[in-house]
Amino acid sequence: MWGRGALLGTRTRSLAWGRGWSAAAPCSAPAEPSRVRALIYGHHGDPAKVVELKNLELAAVGGSDVHVKMLAAPINPSDINMIQGNYGLLPKLPAVGGNEGVGQVVAVGGSVTGVKPGDWVIPANAGLGDWVIQNASNSGVGQAVIQIAAALGLRTINVVRDRPDLQELTDRLKSLGAEHVLTEEELRKHEMKNFFKDMPQPRLALNCVGGKSSTELLRHLAPGGTMVTYGGMAKQPVIASVSQLIFKDLKLRGFWLSQWKKDHSPAQFKELILTLCGLIGRGQLTAPACSEVPLQDYERALEASMQPFVSSKQILTMC
């Protein structure tokens, strides 16, 4: 947030993570530049040595993007501690310094309704970096979540089943932008309490497994968090304790793409697809590993798709 003329790309976020900005007093909208200045640090250390003033290219605004020009921002002790690396909440590096200040909305994407160019805004949360936790993270959906979250400035905790090639899988998911990769067994350990001492608990969980796996996701959600279930690979029910629902106010939701399409207009679906295409065009979203199989070899493709620990998507080719 530091640096005159610096603009930050944020999102108006739905579901569990809320909006990153709160509106203040409006005024006339400034013109949007193509290059901006910001105070950046790429590693932790002495703030006077690691913070640099850099010129950055500003990505085009679209979808749920909001471009905010910071007008003024204080240097607080917590900001110094973040740069030094000894604060409870640390942003993903490289990072823009600062957590507080006042900014002005310069441009908004087509789906943004909460703010408009010219509005003055303040950050609603420190760090502007929420966490998402998901299981079956090596699936096609899981890999997409990792990349989309990274593009949105969100950090992910990714849960997978233990397997012989775990380190290879971990390296691959981290190359996509995964912050942490854990096994189901690690997530159940008592030591996970210490894991969350150094970072905020996630506010969104994505579940496509069910059973014990979904129970563990709920156990690590922040109060008021939401778990969205879109699959049930374990063929076991989702079990939530009464205390989680009452005292943590956790919310359980389902998601079915076919129903989502019925509930939204073709124009909204088109906007979703174009948003994803934009991420693909910018190199922020890639397809999972695929195996092309001729149509006549469909039996081989069907058998391969049902094997455990297989991340490659079977694609039937018709020509």
Coordinates of C-alpha atoms in Angstrom, one line a residue:
M1 CA 0.0 0.0 0.0
W2 CA 3.0 2.3 0.3
G3 CA 4.0 4.5 -2.5
R4 CA 2.4 7.5 -4.2
G5 CA 0.6 6.5 -7.3
A6 CA 0.6 2.8 -6.4
L7 CA -2.4 0.8 -7.4
L8 CA -3.4 -2.5 -6.0
G9 CA -5.5 -5.1 -7.8
T10 CA -8.1 -6.5 -5.4
R11 CA -11.3 -8.4 -5.8
T12 CA -14.8 -8.0 -4.5
R13 CA -15.0 -11.5 -3.1
S14 CA -18.1 -13.5 -2.4
L15 CA -18.8 -16.6 -0.3
A16 CA -16.7 -16.8 2.8
W17 CA -14.0 -14.2 2.3
G18 CA -15.9 -10.9 2.0
R19 CA -14.7 -7.7 0.4
G20 CA -11.2 -6.4 0.8
W21 CA -12.2 -2.7 1.0
S22 CA -14.8 -0.6 2.9
A23 CA -16.2 2.5 1.2
A24 CA -15.5 6.0 2.6
A25 CA -16.1 9.5 1.1
P26 CA -16.4 9.7 -2.7
C27 CA -14.9 12.3 -5.0
S28 CA -14.1 12.6 -8.7
A29 CA -12.4 9.6 -10.3
P30 CA -8.8 10.0 -11.5
A31 CA -7.5 8.6 -14.8
E32 CA -6.0 5.1 -14.8
P33 CA -2.4 4.9 -15.7
S34 CA -0.7 1.8 -17.4
R35 CA 2.3 1.9 -15.1
V36 CA 2.3 2.4 -11.3
R37 CA 4.8 2.8 -8.5
A38 CA 4.8 0.8 -5.3
L39 CA 7.1 -0.1 -2.4
I40 CA 8.0 -3.8 -2.8
Y41 CA 10.0 -6.2 -0.7
G42 CA 10.9 -9.6 -2.1
H43 CA 12.3 -11.1 1.2
H44 CA 12.3 -10.5 4.9
G45 CA 14.9 -8.4 6.6
D46 CA 15.9 -4.8 7.6
P47 CA 13.1 -2.6 6.1
A48 CA 15.5 0.1 5.1
K49 CA 17.5 -2.5 3.0
V50 CA 14.8 -4.8 1.6
V51 CA 12.1 -2.3 0.6
E52 CA 12.5 -0.9 -2.9
L53 CA 10.4 1.6 -4.9
K54 CA 9.6 0.0 -8.3
N55 CA 7.6 0.8 -11.4
L56 CA 5.1 -1.9 -12.2
E57 CA 2.9 -2.8 -15.2
L58 CA -0.8 -2.6 -14.3
A59 CA -3.0 -5.5 -15.5
A60 CA -6.2 -4.6 -17.3
V61 CA -9.3 -4.5 -15.0
G62 CA -12.0 -7.0 -15.7
G63 CA -14.6 -9.2 -14.0
S64 CA -14.6 -8.6 -10.3
D65 CA -11.3 -6.6 -10.3
V66 CA -11.0 -3.3 -8.5
H67 CA -8.1 -1.0 -9.0
V68 CA -7.4 1.2 -6.0
K69 CA -4.9 4.1 -6.0
M70 CA -3.5 4.7 -2.5
L71 CA -3.6 8.3 -1.5
A72 CA -1.9 8.1 1.9
A73 CA -0.7 5.3 4.2
P74 CA 1.0 5.2 7.6
I75 CA 4.0 3.2 8.6
N76 CA 2.9 1.2 11.6
P77 CA 5.0 -1.0 14.0
S78 CA 3.1 -4.0 12.6
D79 CA 4.2 -3.1 9.1
I80 CA 7.8 -3.1 10.2
N81 CA 7.3 -6.5 11.9
M82 CA 5.8 -7.9 8.7
I83 CA 8.7 -6.8 6.6
Q84 CA 11.1 -8.3 9.2
G85 CA 9.2 -11.6 9.0
N86 CA 8.3 -11.8 12.7
Y87 CA 4.6 -10.9 12.6
G88 CA 1.6 -13.4 13.0
L89 CA 0.3 -12.6 9.5
L90 CA 2.8 -12.6 6.7
P91 CA 1.8 -11.9 3.1
K92 CA 3.1 -14.0 0.2
L93 CA 6.3 -12.5 -1.2
P94 CA 7.0 -10.4 -3.1
A95 CA 4.6 -8.0 -1.3
V96 CA 3.6 -4.4 -1.1
G97 CA 4.3 -2.9 2.3
G98 CA 1.6 -1.5 4.5
N99 CA -1.8 -2.5 5.9
E100 CA -3.6 0.7 6.5
G101 CA -4.4 3.9 4.6
V102 CA -7.0 5.5 2.3
G103 CA -7.3 4.9 -1.4
Q104 CA -9.4 5.9 -4.3
V105 CA -11.1 3.6 -6.7
V106 CA -9.8 4.1 -10.2
A107 CA -11.5 1.4 -12.2
V108 CA -13.8 -1.6 -11.6
G109 CA -14.7 -4.7 -13.5
G110 CA -18.1 -5.3 -15.1
S111 CA -19.4 -7.4 -12.2
V112 CA -18.5 -5.0 -9.4
T113 CA -21.5 -3.2 -7.8
G114 CA -20.3 -2.3 -4.3
V115 CA -17.9 0.5 -5.3
K116 CA -17.4 2.8 -8.3
P117 CA -14.6 4.9 -9.7
G118 CA -14.0 8.0 -7.5
D119 CA -15.0 6.3 -4.2
W120 CA -12.6 6.5 -1.3
V121 CA -12.0 3.2 0.4
I122 CA -10.0 1.8 3.3
P123 CA -8.7 -1.8 3.8
A124 CA -11.2 -3.9 5.7
N125 CA -8.6 -6.5 6.8
A126 CA -4.9 -6.5 7.5
G127 CA -2.7 -8.2 4.9
L128 CA -5.6 -8.5 2.3
G129 CA -4.5 -12.2 2.0
D130 CA -7.3 -14.7 3.0
W131 CA -6.7 -18.5 3.0
V132 CA -8.6 -21.3 1.3
I133 CA -8.4 -25.0 2.4
Q134 CA -9.4 -27.8 0.1
N135 CA -9.1 -31.6 -0.2
A136 CA -8.5 -33.7 -3.3
S137 CA -6.1 -30.9 -4.3
N138 CA -4.4 -32.9 -7.1
S139 CA -7.7 -33.2 -9.0
G140 CA -8.4 -31.1 -12.0
V141 CA -10.7 -28.8 -10.0
G142 CA -8.1 -28.7 -7.1
Q143 CA -5.4 -27.6 -9.5
A144 CA -7.6 -24.9 -11.0
V145 CA -8.5 -23.7 -7.5
I146 CA -4.8 -23.3 -6.6
Q147 CA -4.2 -21.2 -9.7
I148 CA -7.3 -19.1 -9.5
A149 CA -6.7 -18.4 -5.8
A150 CA -3.2 -17.3 -6.5
A151 CA -4.4 -15.0 -9.3
L152 CA -6.9 -13.5 -6.8
G153 CA -4.2 -13.0 -4.1
L154 CA -5.5 -15.8 -2.0
R155 CA -3.3 -18.5 -0.4
T156 CA -4.2 -22.2 -0.3
I157 CA -3.8 -25.1 2.1
N158 CA -4.0 -28.2 -0.1
V159 CA -4.9 -31.6 1.3
V160 CA -4.0 -34.8 -0.6
R161 CA -3.9 -38.5 0.2
D162 CA -0.5 -40.0 1.1
R163 CA 1.2 -41.7 -1.8
P164 CA 4.6 -43.0 -2.9
D165 CA 5.3 -39.9 -5.1
L166 CA 4.1 -37.4 -2.5
Q167 CA 7.2 -35.1 -2.9
E168 CA 6.8 -35.0 -6.7
L169 CA 3.1 -34.1 -6.3
T170 CA 3.9 -31.5 -3.7
D171 CA 6.5 -29.9 -5.9
R172 CA 4.0 -29.9 -8.8
L173 CA 1.2 -28.3 -6.8
K174 CA 3.6 -25.7 -5.4
S175 CA 4.7 -24.8 -8.9
L176 CA 1.1 -23.9 -9.6
G177 CA 0.9 -21.6 -6.7
A178 CA 0.0 -23.8 -3.7
E179 CA 1.2 -22.3 -0.4
H180 CA 1.0 -25.5 1.7
V181 CA 0.5 -29.2 0.7
L182 CA -0.5 -31.6 3.5
T183 CA -1.6 -35.2 3.7
E184 CA -4.9 -36.3 5.3
E185 CA -2.9 -37.8 8.1
E186 CA -0.9 -34.7 8.8
L187 CA -4.2 -32.6 8.9
R188 CA -5.4 -34.9 11.7
K189 CA -2.3 -34.5 13.9
H190 CA -2.4 -32.4 17.1
E191 CA 0.5 -30.4 15.9
M192 CA -1.8 -28.6 13.4
K193 CA -2.7 -26.3 16.2
N194 CA 0.8 -24.9 16.1
F195 CA 0.5 -24.6 12.3
F196 CA -2.3 -22.2 12.6
K197 CA -0.6 -20.1 15.3
D198 CA 1.5 -18.5 12.6
M199 CA -1.3 -17.8 10.1
P200 CA -5.0 -17.0 10.1
Q201 CA -7.4 -20.0 9.9
P202 CA -9.0 -20.3 6.4
R203 CA -12.5 -18.9 5.9
L204 CA -13.4 -21.0 3.0
A205 CA -13.1 -24.8 2.6
L206 CA -13.8 -26.7 -0.6
N207 CA -14.8 -30.3 -0.1
C208 CA -15.2 -33.0 -2.8
V209 CA -14.4 -36.0 -0.6
G210 CA -16.8 -36.1 2.4
G211 CA -16.4 -38.4 5.4
K212 CA -13.5 -37.8 7.8
S213 CA -11.7 -35.6 5.3
S214 CA -14.6 -33.0 5.3
T215 CA -14.7 -33.2 9.1
E216 CA -11.1 -32.2 9.3
L217 CA -11.7 -29.3 7.0
L218 CA -14.4 -28.0 9.2
R219 CA -12.2 -28.4 12.3
H220 CA -9.7 -26.0 10.9
L221 CA -12.1 -23.4 9.5
A222 CA -12.2 -19.9 11.1
P223 CA -15.3 -18.9 13.0
G224 CA -18.0 -17.8 10.6
G225 CA -16.3 -19.8 7.8
T226 CA -18.0 -21.7 5.0
M227 CA -17.5 -25.2 3.6
V228 CA -18.7 -25.7 0.1
T229 CA -19.2 -29.4 -0.9
Y230 CA -19.2 -30.2 -4.7
G231 CA -18.4 -33.9 -4.6
G232 CA -18.4 -37.0 -2.4
M233 CA -15.5 -39.2 -3.6
A234 CA -15.4 -41.1 -0.2
K235 CA -19.1 -41.9 -0.6
Q236 CA -19.5 -41.0 3.1
P237 CA -21.7 -38.3 4.7
V238 CA -20.4 -34.9 5.8
I239 CA -20.5 -34.8 9.6
A240 CA -20.4 -31.5 11.5
S241 CA -20.5 -31.3 15.3
V242 CA -23.1 -29.3 17.0
S243 CA -20.5 -27.1 18.6
Q244 CA -19.0 -26.2 15.2
L245 CA -22.4 -25.0 14.0
I246 CA -23.4 -23.1 17.2
F247 CA -20.2 -21.8 18.7
K248 CA -18.2 -21.3 15.5
D249 CA -21.2 -20.4 13.3
L250 CA -19.8 -22.5 10.5
K251 CA -21.9 -22.7 7.3
L252 CA -22.3 -25.7 5.0
R253 CA -23.2 -25.2 1.4
G254 CA -23.4 -27.3 -1.7
F255 CA -22.5 -26.5 -5.3
W256 CA -23.6 -28.2 -8.5
L257 CA -22.5 -26.6 -11.7
S258 CA -25.6 -27.8 -13.6
Q259 CA -27.8 -26.0 -11.1
W260 CA -25.6 -23.0 -11.1
K261 CA -26.1 -22.7 -14.9
K262 CA -29.9 -23.0 -14.5
D263 CA -29.9 -20.2 -11.9
H264 CA -27.7 -17.8 -13.9
S265 CA -28.2 -16.3 -17.3
P266 CA -26.2 -17.2 -20.4
A267 CA -24.6 -13.7 -20.2
Q268 CA -23.4 -14.5 -16.6
F269 CA -22.1 -17.9 -17.8
K270 CA -20.3 -16.2 -20.7
E271 CA -18.7 -13.7 -18.3
L272 CA -17.5 -16.6 -16.1
I273 CA -15.9 -18.3 -19.1
L274 CA -14.3 -15.1 -20.4
T275 CA -12.9 -14.4 -16.9
L276 CA -11.3 -17.9 -16.9
C277 CA -10.1 -17.3 -20.5
G278 CA -8.4 -14.1 -19.3
L279 CA -6.5 -16.0 -16.7
I280 CA -5.5 -18.6 -19.3
G281 CA -4.3 -15.8 -21.6
R282 CA -2.2 -14.2 -18.9
G283 CA -0.6 -17.6 -18.0
Q284 CA -2.3 -17.7 -14.6
L285 CA -4.4 -20.8 -15.3
T286 CA -3.3 -24.0 -17.1
A287 CA -5.0 -27.3 -17.8
P288 CA -4.2 -30.3 -15.7
A289 CA -2.1 -33.1 -17.2
C290 CA -4.1 -35.0 -19.9
S291 CA -3.7 -38.3 -21.7
E292 CA -5.2 -38.4 -25.2
V293 CA -6.8 -41.8 -25.9
P294 CA -8.4 -42.8 -29.3
L295 CA -12.1 -43.5 -29.0
Q296 CA -11.7 -47.2 -29.9
D297 CA -9.5 -47.6 -26.8
Y298 CA -12.2 -46.3 -24.5
E299 CA -11.9 -49.3 -22.2
R300 CA -8.3 -48.4 -21.4
A301 CA -9.4 -44.8 -20.7
L302 CA -12.2 -45.9 -18.4
E303 CA -9.9 -48.2 -16.4
A304 CA -7.2 -45.5 -16.1
S305 CA -9.7 -42.9 -14.9
M306 CA -10.7 -45.2 -12.0
Q307 CA -7.1 -45.9 -10.8
P308 CA -6.0 -44.3 -7.5
F309 CA -3.4 -41.5 -7.4
V310 CA -3.9 -40.7 -11.0
S311 CA -3.9 -36.9 -11.7
S312 CA -3.9 -37.2 -15.5
K313 CA -7.3 -36.5 -17.1
Q314 CA -8.3 -39.1 -19.8
I315 CA -9.3 -37.4 -23.0
L316 CA -11.1 -39.4 -25.7
T317 CA -10.1 -38.2 -29.2
M318 CA -12.6 -38.7 -32.1
C319 CA -10.3 -38.3 -35.1

